C-alpha positions as semicolon CSV with decimal commas, in nm:
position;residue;x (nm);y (nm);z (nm)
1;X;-0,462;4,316;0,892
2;X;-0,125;4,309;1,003
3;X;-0,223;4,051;1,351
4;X;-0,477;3,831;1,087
5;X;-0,116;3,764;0,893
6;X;0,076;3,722;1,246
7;X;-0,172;3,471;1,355
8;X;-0,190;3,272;0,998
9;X;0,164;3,262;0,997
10;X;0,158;3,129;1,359
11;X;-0,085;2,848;1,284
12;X;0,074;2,727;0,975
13;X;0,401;2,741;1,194
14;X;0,228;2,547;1,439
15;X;0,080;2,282;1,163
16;X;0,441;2,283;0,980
17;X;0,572;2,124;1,366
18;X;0,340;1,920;1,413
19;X;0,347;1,766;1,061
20;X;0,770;1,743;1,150
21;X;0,680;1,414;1,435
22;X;0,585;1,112;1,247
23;X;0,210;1,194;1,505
24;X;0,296;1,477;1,569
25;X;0,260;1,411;1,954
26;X;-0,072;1,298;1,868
27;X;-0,066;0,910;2,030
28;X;-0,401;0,843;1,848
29;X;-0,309;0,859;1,536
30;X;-0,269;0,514;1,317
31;X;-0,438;0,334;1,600
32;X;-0,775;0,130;1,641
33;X;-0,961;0,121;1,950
34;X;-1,251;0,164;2,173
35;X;-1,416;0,387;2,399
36;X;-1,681;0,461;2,642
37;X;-1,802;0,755;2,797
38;X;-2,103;1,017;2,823
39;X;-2,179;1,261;2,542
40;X;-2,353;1,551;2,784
41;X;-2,508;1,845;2,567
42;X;-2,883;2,062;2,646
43;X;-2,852;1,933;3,019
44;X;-2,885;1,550;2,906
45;X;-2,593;1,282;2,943
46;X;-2,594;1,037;2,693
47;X;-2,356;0,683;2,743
48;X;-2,177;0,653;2,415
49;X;-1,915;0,408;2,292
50;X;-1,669;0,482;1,992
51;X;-1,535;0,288;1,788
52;X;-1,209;0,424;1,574
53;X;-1,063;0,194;1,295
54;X;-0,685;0,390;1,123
55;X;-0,598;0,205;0,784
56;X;-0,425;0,331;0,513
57;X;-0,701;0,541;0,308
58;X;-0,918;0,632;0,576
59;X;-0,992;0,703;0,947
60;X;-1,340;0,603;1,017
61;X;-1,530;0,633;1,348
62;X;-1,886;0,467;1,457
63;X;-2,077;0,629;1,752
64;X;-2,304;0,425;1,904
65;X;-2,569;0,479;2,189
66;X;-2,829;0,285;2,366
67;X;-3,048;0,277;2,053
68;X;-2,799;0,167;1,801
69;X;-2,551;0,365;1,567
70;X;-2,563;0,745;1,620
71;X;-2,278;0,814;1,349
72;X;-2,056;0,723;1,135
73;X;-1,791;0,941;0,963
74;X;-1,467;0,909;0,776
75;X;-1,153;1,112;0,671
76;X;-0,836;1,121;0,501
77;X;-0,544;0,991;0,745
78;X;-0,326;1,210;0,504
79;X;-0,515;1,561;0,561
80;X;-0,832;1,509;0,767
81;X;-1,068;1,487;0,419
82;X;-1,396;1,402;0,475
83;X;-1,452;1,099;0,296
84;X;-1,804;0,969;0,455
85;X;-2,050;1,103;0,714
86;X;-2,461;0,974;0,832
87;X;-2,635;1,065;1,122
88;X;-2,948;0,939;1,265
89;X;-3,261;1,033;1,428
90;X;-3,080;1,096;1,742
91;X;-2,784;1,305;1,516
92;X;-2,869;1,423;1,245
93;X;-2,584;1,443;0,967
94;X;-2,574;1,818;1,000
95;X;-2,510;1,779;1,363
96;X;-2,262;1,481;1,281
97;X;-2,087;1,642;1,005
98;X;-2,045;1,992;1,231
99;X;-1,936;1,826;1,580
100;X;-1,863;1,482;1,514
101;X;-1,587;1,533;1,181
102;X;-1,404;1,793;1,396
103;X;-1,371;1,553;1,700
104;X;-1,205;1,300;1,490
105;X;-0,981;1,578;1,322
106;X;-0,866;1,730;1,632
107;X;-0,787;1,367;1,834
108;X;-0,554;1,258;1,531
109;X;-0,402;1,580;1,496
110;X;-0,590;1,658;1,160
111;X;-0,713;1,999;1,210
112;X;-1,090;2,074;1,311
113;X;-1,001;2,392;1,401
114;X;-1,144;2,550;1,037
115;X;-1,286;2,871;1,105
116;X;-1,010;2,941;1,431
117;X;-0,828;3,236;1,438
118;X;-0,582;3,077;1,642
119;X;-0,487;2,707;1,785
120;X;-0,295;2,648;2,082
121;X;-0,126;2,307;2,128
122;X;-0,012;2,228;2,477
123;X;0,312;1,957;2,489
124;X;0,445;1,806;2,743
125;X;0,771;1,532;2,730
126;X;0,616;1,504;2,333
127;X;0,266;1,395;2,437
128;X;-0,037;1,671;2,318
129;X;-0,198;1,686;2,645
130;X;-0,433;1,959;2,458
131;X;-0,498;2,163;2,209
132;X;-0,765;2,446;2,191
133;X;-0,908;2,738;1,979
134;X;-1,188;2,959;2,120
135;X;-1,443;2,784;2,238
136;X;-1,341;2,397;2,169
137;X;-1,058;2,248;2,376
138;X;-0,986;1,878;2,363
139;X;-0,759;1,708;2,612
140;X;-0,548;1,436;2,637
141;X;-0,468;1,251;2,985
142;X;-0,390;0,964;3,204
143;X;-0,115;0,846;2,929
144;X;-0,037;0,449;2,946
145;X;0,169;0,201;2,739
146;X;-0,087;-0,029;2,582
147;X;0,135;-0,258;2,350
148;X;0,431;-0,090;2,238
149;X;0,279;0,295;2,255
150;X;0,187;0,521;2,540
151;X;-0,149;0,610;2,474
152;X;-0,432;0,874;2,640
153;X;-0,666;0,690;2,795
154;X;-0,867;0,971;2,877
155;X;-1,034;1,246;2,640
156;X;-1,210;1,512;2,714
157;X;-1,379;1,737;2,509
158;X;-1,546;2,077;2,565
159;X;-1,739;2,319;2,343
160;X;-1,995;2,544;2,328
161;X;-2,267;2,327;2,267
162;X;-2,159;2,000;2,414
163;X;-1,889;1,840;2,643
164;X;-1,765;1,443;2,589
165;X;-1,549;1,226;2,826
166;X;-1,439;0,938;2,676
167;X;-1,216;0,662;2,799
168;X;-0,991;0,385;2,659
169;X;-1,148;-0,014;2,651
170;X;-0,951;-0,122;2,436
171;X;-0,717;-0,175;2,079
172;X;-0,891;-0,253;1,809
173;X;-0,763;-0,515;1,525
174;X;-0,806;-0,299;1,231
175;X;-0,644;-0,565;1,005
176;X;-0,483;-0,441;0,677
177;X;-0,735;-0,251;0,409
């Protein structure tokens, strides 16, 4: 009982930091842009691109594949909320709503660690470079200063099921909502 506490107490100390940084070292958050990469999971790879679009009253984020939109999904830039989430034939929402709304979460520094006992957030120079909980790690890398902001222009993510290596193309014009 007593280490359940320790550990709550630990992540809502880590949360309460994070929350202090306007991003809380997360350089993803508030932006719009676009990336490529392969989505590998049951010993398939699968070339993806991702689109992200930050406005005031939502985050939302299209996946798209060789046969046309994968997913789509939405949440609260203020706490992570989903707002929206479809699949497809190739994702079902289930799938999408499981793996897909915790990506998002954990590269803007929204959570997506529900169900963690404990989430470690590695720093460096005030850049996440990663932050992990069991079995799901995401990772930040290859920072560069696209416009006015140093931004990762590589993710990686690894879990259980799946691993996904994205990189940066480009900013996105998100225009005012």
């Amino acid at each position: 009982m007593k280490r359940k506490i320790a550990l709550a107490a630990a992540i809502l100390f880590a949360a309460a930091l994070s929350l202090a940084l306007p991003d809380g070292g997360y350089a993803l958050r508030g932006k719009s842009y676009m990336q490529r990469g392969v989505l590998s999971a049951g010993g398939a790879d699968m070339p993806i691109t991702v689109y992200v679009l930050s406005g005031d009253s939502s985050i939302s984020m299209a996946i798209e594949g060789e046969a046309g939109v994968l997913a789509k999904v939405a949440v609260s830039p203020l706490d992570g909320r989903e707002l929206s989430c479809s699949g497809s034939t190739a994702l079902p929402e289930k799938i999408v709503r499981k793996f897909a709304l915790r990506d998002l979460r954990a590269a803007m520094g929204l959570g997506g660690f529900e169900n963690a006992e404990a989430v470690f957030v590695e720093k460096y120079g005030g850049r996440t470079i990663s932050a992990s909980s069991d079995e799901y790690k995401i990772e930040f890398s290859e920072y560069k200063k696209i416009g006015e902001t140093e931004i990762p222009t590589r993710l990686k993510i690894s879990c259980e099921s799946y691993s996904l290596s994205l990189d940066f193309i480009s900013p996105l014009n998100a225009g005012k909502k």
